[in-house]
Each structure stands twice: as structure tokens, then as C-alpha cells.
C-alpha atoms as an extended CHARMM CRD file, in Angstrom:
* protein
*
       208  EXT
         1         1  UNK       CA             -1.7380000000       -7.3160000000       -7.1270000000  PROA      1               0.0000000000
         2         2  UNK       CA             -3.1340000000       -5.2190000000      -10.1270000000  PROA      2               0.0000000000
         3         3  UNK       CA             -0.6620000000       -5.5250000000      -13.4070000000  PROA      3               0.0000000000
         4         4  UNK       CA              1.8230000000       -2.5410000000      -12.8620000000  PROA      4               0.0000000000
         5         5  UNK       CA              1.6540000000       -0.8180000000      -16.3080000000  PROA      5               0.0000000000
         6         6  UNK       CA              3.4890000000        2.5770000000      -17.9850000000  PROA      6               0.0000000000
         7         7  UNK       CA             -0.1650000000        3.3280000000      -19.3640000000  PROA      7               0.0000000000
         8         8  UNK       CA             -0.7900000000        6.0560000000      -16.7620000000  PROA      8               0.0000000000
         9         9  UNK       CA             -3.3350000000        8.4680000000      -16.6800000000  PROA      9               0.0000000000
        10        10  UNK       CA             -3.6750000000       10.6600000000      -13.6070000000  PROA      10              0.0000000000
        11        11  UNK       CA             -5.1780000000       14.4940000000      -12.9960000000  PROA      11              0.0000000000
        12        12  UNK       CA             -3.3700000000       17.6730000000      -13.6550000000  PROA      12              0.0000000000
        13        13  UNK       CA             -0.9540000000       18.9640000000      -10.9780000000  PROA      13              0.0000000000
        14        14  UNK       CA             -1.4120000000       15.0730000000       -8.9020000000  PROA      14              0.0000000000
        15        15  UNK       CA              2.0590000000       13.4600000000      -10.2010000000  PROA      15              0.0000000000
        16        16  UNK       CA              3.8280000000       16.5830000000       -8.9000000000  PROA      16              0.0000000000
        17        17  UNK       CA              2.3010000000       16.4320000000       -5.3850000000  PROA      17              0.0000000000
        18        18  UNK       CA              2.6970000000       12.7300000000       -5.2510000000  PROA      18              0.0000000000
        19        19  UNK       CA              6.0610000000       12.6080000000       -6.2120000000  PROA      19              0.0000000000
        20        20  UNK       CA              7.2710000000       15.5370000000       -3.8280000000  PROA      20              0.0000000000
        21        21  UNK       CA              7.9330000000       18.0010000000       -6.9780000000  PROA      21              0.0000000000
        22        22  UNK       CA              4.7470000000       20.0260000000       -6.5300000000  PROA      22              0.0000000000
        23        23  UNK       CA              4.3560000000       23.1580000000       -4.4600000000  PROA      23              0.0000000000
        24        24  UNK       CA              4.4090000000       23.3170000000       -0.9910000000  PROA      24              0.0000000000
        25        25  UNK       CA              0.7900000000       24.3330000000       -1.1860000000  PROA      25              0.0000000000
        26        26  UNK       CA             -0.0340000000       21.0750000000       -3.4170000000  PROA      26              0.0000000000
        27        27  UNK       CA              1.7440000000       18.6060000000       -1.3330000000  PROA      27              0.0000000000
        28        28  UNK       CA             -0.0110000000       20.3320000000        2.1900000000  PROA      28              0.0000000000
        29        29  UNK       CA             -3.4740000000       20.1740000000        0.3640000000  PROA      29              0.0000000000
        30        30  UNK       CA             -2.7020000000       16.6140000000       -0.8340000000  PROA      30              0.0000000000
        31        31  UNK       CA             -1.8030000000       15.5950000000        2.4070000000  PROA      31              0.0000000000
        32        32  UNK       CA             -5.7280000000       17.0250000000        4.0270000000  PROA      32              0.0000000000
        33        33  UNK       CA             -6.9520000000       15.2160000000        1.4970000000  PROA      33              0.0000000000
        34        34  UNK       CA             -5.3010000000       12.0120000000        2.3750000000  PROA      34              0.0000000000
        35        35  UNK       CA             -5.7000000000       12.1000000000        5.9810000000  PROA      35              0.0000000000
        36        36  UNK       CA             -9.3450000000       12.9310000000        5.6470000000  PROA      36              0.0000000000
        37        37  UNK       CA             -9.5580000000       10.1300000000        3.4060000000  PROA      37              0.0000000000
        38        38  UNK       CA             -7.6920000000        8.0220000000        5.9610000000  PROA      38              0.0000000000
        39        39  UNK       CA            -10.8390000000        9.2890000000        8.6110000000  PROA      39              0.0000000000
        40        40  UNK       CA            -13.1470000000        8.1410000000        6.8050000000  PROA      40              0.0000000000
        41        41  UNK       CA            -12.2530000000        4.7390000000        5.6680000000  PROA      41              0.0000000000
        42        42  UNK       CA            -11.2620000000        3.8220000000        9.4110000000  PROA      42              0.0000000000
        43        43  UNK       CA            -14.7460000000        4.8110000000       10.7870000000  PROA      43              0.0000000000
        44        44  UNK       CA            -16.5160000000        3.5520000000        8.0750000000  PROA      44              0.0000000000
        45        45  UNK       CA            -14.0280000000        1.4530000000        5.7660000000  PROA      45              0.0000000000
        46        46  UNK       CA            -14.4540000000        1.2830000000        2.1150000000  PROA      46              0.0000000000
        47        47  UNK       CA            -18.3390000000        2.4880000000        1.4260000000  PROA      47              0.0000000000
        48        48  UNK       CA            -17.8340000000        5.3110000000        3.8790000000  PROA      48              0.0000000000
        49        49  UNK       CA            -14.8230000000        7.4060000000        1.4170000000  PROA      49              0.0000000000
        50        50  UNK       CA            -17.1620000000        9.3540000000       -0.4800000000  PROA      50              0.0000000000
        51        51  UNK       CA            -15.8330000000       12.2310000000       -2.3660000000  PROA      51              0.0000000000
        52        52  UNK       CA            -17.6300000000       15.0610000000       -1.6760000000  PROA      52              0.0000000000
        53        53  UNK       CA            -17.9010000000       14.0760000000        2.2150000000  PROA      53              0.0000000000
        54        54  UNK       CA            -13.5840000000       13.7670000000        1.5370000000  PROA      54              0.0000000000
        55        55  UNK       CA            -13.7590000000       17.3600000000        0.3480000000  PROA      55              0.0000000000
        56        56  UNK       CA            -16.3870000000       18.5550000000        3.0680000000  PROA      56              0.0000000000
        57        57  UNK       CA            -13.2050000000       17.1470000000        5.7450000000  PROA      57              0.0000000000
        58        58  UNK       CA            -10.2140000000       18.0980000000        3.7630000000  PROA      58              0.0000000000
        59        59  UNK       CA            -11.7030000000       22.0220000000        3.3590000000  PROA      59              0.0000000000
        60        60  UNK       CA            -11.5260000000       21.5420000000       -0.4950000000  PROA      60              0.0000000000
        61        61  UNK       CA            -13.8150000000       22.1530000000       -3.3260000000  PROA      61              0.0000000000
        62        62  UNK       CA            -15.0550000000       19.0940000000       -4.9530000000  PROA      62              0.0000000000
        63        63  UNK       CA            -14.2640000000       20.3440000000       -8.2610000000  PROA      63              0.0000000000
        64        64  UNK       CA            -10.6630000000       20.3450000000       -6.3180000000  PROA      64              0.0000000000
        65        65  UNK       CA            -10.6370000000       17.0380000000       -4.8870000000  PROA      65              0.0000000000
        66        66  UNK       CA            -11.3560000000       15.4810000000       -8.4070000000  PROA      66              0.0000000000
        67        67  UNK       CA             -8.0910000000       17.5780000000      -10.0900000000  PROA      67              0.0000000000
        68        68  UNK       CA             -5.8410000000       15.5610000000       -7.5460000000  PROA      68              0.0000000000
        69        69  UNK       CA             -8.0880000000       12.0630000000       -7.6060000000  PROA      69              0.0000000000
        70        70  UNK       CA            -10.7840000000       11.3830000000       -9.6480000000  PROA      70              0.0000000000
        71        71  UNK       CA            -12.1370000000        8.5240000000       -7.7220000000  PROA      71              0.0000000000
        72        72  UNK       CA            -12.5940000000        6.8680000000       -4.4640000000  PROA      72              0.0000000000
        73        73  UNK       CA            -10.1280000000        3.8400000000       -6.3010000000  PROA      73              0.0000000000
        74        74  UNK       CA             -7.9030000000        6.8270000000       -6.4810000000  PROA      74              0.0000000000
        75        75  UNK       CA             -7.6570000000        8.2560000000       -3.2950000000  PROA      75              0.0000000000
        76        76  UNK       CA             -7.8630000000        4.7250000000       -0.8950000000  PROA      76              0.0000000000
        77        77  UNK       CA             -4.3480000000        3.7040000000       -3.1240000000  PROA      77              0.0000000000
        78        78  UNK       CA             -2.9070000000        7.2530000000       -2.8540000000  PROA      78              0.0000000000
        79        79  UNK       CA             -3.4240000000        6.7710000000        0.7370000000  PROA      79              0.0000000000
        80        80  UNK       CA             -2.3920000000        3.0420000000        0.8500000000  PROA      80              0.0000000000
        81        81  UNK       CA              0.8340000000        4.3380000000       -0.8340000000  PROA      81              0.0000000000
        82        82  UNK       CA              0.8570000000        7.2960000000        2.0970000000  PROA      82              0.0000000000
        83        83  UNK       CA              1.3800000000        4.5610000000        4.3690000000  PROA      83              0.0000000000
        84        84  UNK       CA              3.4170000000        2.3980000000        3.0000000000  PROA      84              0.0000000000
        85        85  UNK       CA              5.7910000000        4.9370000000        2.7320000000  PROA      85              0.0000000000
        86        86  UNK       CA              5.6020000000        5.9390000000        6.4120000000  PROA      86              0.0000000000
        87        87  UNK       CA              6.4140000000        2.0380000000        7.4010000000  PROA      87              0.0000000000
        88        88  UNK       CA              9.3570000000        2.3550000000        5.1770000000  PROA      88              0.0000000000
        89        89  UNK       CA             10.7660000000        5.3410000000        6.8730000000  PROA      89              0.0000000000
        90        90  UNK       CA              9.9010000000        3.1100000000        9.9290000000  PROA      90              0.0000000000
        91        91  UNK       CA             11.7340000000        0.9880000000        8.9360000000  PROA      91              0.0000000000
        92        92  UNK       CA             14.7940000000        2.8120000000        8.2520000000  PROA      92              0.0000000000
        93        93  UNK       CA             15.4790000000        4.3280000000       11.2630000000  PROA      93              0.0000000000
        94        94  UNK       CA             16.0030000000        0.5690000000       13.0260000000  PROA      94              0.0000000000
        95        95  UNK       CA             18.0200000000       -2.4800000000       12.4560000000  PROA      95              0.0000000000
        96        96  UNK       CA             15.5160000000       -5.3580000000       11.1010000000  PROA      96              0.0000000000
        97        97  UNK       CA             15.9440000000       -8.5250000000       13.0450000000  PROA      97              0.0000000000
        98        98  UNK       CA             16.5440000000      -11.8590000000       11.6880000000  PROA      98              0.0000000000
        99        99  UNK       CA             19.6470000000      -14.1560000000       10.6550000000  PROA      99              0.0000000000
       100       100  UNK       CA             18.1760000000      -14.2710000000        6.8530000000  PROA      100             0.0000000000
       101       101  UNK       CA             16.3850000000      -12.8950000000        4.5090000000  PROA      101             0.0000000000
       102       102  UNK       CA             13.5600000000      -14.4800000000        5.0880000000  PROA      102             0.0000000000
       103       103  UNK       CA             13.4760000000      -14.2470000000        8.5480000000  PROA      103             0.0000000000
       104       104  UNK       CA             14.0820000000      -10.4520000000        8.1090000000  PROA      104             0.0000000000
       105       105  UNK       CA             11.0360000000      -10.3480000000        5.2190000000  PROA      105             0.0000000000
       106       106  UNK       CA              8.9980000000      -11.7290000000        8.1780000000  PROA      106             0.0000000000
       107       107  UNK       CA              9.8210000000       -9.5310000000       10.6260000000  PROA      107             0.0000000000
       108       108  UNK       CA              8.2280000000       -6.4170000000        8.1950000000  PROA      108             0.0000000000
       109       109  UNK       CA              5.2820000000       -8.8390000000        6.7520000000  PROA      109             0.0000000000
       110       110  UNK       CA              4.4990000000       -9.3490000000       11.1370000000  PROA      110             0.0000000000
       111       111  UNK       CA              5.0400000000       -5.8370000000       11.3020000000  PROA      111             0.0000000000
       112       112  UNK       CA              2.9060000000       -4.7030000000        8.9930000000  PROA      112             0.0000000000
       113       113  UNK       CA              0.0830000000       -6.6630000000        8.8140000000  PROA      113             0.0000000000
       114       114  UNK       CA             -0.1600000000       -6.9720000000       12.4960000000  PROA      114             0.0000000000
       115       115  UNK       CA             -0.8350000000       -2.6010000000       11.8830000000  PROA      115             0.0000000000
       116       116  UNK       CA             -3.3430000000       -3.5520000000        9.5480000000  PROA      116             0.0000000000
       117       117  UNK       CA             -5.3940000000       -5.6330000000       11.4600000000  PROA      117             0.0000000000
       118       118  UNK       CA             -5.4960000000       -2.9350000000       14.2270000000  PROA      118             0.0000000000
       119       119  UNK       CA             -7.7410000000       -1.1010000000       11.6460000000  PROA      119             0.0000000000
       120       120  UNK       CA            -10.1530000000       -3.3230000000       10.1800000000  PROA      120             0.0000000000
       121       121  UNK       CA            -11.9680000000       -0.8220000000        8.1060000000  PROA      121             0.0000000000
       122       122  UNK       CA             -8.9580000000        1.2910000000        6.9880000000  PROA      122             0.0000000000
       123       123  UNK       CA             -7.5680000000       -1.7630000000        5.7830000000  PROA      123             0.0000000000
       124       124  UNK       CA            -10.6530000000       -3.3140000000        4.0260000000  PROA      124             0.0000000000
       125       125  UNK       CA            -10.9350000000       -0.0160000000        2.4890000000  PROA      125             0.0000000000
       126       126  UNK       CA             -7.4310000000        0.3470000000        1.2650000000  PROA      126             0.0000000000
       127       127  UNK       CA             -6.6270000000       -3.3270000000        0.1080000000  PROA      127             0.0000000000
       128       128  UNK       CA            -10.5760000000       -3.2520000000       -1.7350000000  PROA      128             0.0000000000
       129       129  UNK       CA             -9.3310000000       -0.2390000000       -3.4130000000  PROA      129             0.0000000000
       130       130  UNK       CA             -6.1260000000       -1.8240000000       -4.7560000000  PROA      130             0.0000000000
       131       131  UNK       CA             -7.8720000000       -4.6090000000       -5.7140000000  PROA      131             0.0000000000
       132       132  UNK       CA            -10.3140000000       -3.0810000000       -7.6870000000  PROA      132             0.0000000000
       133       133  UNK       CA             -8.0400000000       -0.8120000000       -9.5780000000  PROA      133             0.0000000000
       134       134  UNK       CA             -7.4600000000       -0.3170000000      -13.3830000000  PROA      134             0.0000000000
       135       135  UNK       CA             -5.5100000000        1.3420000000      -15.4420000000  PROA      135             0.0000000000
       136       136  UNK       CA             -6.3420000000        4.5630000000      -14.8580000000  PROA      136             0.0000000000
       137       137  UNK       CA             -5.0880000000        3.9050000000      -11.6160000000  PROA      137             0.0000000000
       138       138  UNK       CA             -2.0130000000        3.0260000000      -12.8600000000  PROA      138             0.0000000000
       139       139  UNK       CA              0.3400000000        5.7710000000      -10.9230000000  PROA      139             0.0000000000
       140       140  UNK       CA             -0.9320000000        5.2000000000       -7.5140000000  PROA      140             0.0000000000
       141       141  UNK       CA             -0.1990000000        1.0540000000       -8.1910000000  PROA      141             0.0000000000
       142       142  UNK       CA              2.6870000000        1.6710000000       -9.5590000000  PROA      142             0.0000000000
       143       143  UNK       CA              3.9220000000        3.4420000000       -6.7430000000  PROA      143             0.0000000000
       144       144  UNK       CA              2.4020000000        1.0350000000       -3.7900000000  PROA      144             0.0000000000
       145       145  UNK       CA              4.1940000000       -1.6300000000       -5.8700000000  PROA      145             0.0000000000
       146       146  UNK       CA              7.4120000000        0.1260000000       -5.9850000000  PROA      146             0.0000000000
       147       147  UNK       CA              7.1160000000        0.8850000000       -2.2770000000  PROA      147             0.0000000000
       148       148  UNK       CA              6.5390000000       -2.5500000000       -1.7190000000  PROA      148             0.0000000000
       149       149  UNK       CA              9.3790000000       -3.8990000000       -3.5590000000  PROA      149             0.0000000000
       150       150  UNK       CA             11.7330000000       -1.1720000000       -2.2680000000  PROA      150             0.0000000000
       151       151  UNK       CA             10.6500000000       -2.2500000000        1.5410000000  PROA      151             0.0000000000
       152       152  UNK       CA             11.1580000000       -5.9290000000        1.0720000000  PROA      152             0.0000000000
       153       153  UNK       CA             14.7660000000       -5.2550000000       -1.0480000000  PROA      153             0.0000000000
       154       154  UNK       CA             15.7780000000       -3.6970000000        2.4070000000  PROA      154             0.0000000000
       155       155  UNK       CA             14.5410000000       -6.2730000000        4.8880000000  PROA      155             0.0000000000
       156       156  UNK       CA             16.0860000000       -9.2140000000        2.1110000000  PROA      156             0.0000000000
       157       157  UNK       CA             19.6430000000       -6.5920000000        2.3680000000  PROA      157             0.0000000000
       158       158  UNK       CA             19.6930000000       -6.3430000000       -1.1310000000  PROA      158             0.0000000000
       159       159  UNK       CA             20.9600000000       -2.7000000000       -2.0660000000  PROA      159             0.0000000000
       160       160  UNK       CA             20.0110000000       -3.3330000000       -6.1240000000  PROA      160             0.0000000000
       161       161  UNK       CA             17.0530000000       -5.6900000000       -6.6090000000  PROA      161             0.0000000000
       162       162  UNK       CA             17.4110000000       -7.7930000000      -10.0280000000  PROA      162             0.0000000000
       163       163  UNK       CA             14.2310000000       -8.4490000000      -12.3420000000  PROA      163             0.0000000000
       164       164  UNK       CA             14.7300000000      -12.0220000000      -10.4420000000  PROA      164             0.0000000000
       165       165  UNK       CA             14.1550000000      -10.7520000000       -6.9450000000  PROA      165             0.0000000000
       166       166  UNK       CA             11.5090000000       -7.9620000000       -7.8930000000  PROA      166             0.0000000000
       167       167  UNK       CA              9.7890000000      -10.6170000000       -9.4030000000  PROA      167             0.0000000000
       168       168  UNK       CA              9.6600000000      -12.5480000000       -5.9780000000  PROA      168             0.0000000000
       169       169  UNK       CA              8.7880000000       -9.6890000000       -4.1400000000  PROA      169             0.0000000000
       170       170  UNK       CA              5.2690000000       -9.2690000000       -6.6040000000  PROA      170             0.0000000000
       171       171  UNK       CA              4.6570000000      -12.9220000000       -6.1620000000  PROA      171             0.0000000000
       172       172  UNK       CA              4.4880000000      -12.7690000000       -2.2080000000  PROA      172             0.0000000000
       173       173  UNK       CA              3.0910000000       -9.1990000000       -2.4840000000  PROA      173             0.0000000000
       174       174  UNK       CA             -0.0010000000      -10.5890000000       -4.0860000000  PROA      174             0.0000000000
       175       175  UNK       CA             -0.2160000000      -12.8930000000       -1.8280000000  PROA      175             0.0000000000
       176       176  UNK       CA             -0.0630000000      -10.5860000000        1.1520000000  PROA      176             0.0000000000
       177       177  UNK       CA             -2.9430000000       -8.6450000000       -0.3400000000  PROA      177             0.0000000000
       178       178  UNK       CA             -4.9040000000      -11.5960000000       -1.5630000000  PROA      178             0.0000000000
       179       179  UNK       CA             -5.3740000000      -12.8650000000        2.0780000000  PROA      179             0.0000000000
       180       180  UNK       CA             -5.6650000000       -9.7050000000        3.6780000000  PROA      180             0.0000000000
       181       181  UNK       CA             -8.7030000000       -9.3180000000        1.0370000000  PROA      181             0.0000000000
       182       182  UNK       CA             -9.6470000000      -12.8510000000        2.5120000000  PROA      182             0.0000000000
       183       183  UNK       CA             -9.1090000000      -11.4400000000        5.8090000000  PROA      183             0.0000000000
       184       184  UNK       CA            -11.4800000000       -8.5080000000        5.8060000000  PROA      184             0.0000000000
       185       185  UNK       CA            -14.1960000000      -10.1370000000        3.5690000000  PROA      185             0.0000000000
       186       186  UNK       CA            -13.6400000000      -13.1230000000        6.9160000000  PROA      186             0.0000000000
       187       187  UNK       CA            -12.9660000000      -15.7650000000        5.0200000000  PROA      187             0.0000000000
       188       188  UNK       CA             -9.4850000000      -16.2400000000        6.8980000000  PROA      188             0.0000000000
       189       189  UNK       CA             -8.4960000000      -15.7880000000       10.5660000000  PROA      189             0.0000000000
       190       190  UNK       CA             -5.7850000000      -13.3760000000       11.3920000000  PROA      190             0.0000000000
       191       191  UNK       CA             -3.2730000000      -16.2800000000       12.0960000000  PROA      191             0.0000000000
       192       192  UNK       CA             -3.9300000000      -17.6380000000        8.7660000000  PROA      192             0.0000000000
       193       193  UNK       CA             -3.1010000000      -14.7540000000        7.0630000000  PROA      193             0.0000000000
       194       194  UNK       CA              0.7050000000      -15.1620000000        9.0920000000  PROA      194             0.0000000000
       195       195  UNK       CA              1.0470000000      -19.1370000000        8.6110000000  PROA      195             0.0000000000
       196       196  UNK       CA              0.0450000000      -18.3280000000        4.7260000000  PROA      196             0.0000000000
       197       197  UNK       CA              2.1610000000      -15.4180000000        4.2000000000  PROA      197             0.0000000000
       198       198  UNK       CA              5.3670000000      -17.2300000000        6.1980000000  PROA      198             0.0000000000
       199       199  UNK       CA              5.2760000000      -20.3560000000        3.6060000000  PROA      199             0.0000000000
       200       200  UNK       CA              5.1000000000      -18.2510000000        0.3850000000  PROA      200             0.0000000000
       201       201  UNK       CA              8.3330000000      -16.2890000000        1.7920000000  PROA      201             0.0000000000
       202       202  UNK       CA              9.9630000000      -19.6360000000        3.3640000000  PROA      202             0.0000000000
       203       203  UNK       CA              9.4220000000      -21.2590000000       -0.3510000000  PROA      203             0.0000000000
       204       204  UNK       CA             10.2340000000      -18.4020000000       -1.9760000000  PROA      204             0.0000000000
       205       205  UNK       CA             13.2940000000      -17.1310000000       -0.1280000000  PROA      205             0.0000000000
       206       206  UNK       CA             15.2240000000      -19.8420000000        1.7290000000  PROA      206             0.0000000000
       207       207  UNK       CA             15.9480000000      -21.6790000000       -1.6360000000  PROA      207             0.0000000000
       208       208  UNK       CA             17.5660000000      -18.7780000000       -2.6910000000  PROA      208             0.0000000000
């Protein structure tokens, strides 16, 4: 997973909507931009999210679309985040099965990567994004990291994550997205990315 850093640089007026402290008429354009996004990459996965076609679906100007994201990198975390934030809310509307916390991690890695691999393209698109991004992507990676974290915390039942934990949770996040990289580029079969992601959680977790 990309460093998370405080160095962020972002476009005018795109914290607010991302955060849920912009307008109403932000967060609704932010959204059509998003979900077009989201079209795109799933027909067409990574090369096919092309800004001005994003605008051309969203009913934006590009000039627009570049205030809220001024890349591709941009938008395919924005909208990994997007997600990741609907699984959470998932998430908290059912009890998460499992005895421990590492059975209950598990159940939300199965969960969600099984989602993923539904959508080969959206995913390749999304987890090529994160992978590739910089600092000035640093908002949107802070954000899908603190999603992350804030996901597993909940399936581990830990109500206030220490530096320890959080710490475990970026180790087995980067290895989520390292082999879901692997997975899309086919250099891993689905059930490897499952056997692989169930030891790093089994070592990390059950000597806890």
C-alpha cells in the first residue's frame, strides 16, 4: 500500500465533497463523477477512465472534472474509497461471523475480495490506481487506508485501534492489494489470492 503521508495536495472545493462538508450540489456532482468513473473502468478497466470521456458521462465540463480530480490516479482511488465505504456500511448493518478475530477478519477479506473478482476490470483499474499513486494523491490514500483500517478494527471488535493493531491492519492490507495486483495482471489464481491472504491474517492475528 502507498506510504500514507500528511503531505496532501488535492483541488479546490474536492476535500469538502469528499469528506461530506461540501454542498449538496458538490457532493451530487462528485458522486456523477464517481459512478461514471466506476462505468468506465468496469467495461474497460484501467486504460478505459479517460478524463474527458469521465466528463462527457458525468455531464461535467472538463475544466470541472479536473477542479475535483486532477487525474485518472485521482479519480480510480476516490472511487476505490467510494466503495470501500459502501462495504463498511455493509458491514454495519449485520453481525460478522466468526469465534475470533481472525476468523471474523476473514469473513470481510472473503467478502470483499470475492466482490472484486466479480469485476475484473473495475478492480484492475482501481487496485492499478492505488498502486501507482504518489503524493499528490495523498488524500484519496489516506482515506482508502483509513477505511481499511476502520473496517478491519470492526471485524477484529476492537472499538479503539492502537498504533500496534493499525500497524497490523497496513501489513495485511498491502498484502491484500499486492495479490489482487497479482491477480489481475494473472500471475495468481483467485484461490491463491484467499490461501495467501488467510496465512498473513492467521500469523498475524491468532498470536495475538
Amino acid at each position: 500500500m502507498p506510504p500514507r503521508t500528511r503531505n496532501k495536495t488535492t483541488a479546490p472545493g474536492a476535500a469538502e465533497s469528499a469528506n461530506g462538508t461540501g454542498s449538496a450540489a458538490q457532493r451530487e456532482r462528485r458522486k456523477r463523477i464517481l459512478d461514471a468513473t466506476l462505468a468506465l473502468a468496469a467495461k474497460g478497466g484501467f486504460e478505459a477512465v479517460q478524463m474527458r470521456a469521465v466528463a462527457e458521462n458525468a455531464g461535467v465540463a472538463l475544466g470541472t472534472l479536473y477542479r475535483y480530480f486532477p487525474s485518472k490516479i485521482h479519480l480510480l482511488v476516490a472511487a476505490l474509497a467510494q466503495e470501500f465505504q459502501l462495504a463498511g456500511e455493509k458491514l454495519d448493518r449485520s453481525k460478522i461471523p466468526g469465534e475470533t478475530a481472525a476468523d471474523r477478519l476473514l469473513y470481510v477479506f472473503e467478502r470483499n475480495t470475492t466482490a472484486m473478482q466479480r469485476n475484473p476490470n473495475l478492480t484492475e483499474a482501481m487496485v492499478r490506481a492505488f498502486m501507482f499513486a504518489d503524493t499528490t494523491v495523498a488524500l484519496e490514500v489516506e482515506q482508502v487506508g483509513q477505511l481499511m483500517e476502520d473496517m478491519f478494527a470492526r471485524a477484529a471488535g476492537i472499538d479503539n485501534p492502537t498504533e500496534h493493531d493499525r500497524a497490523i491492519f497496513h501489513l495485511i492490507a498491502d498484502t491484500w492489494m499486492a495479490n489482487l495486483i497479482a491477480w489481475v495482471t494473472h500471475r495468481v489464481s483467485s484461490a491463491d489470492v484467499h490461501h495467501r491472504i488467510e496465512l498473513a491474517v492467521r500469523l498475524l492475528l491468532d498470536k495475538e
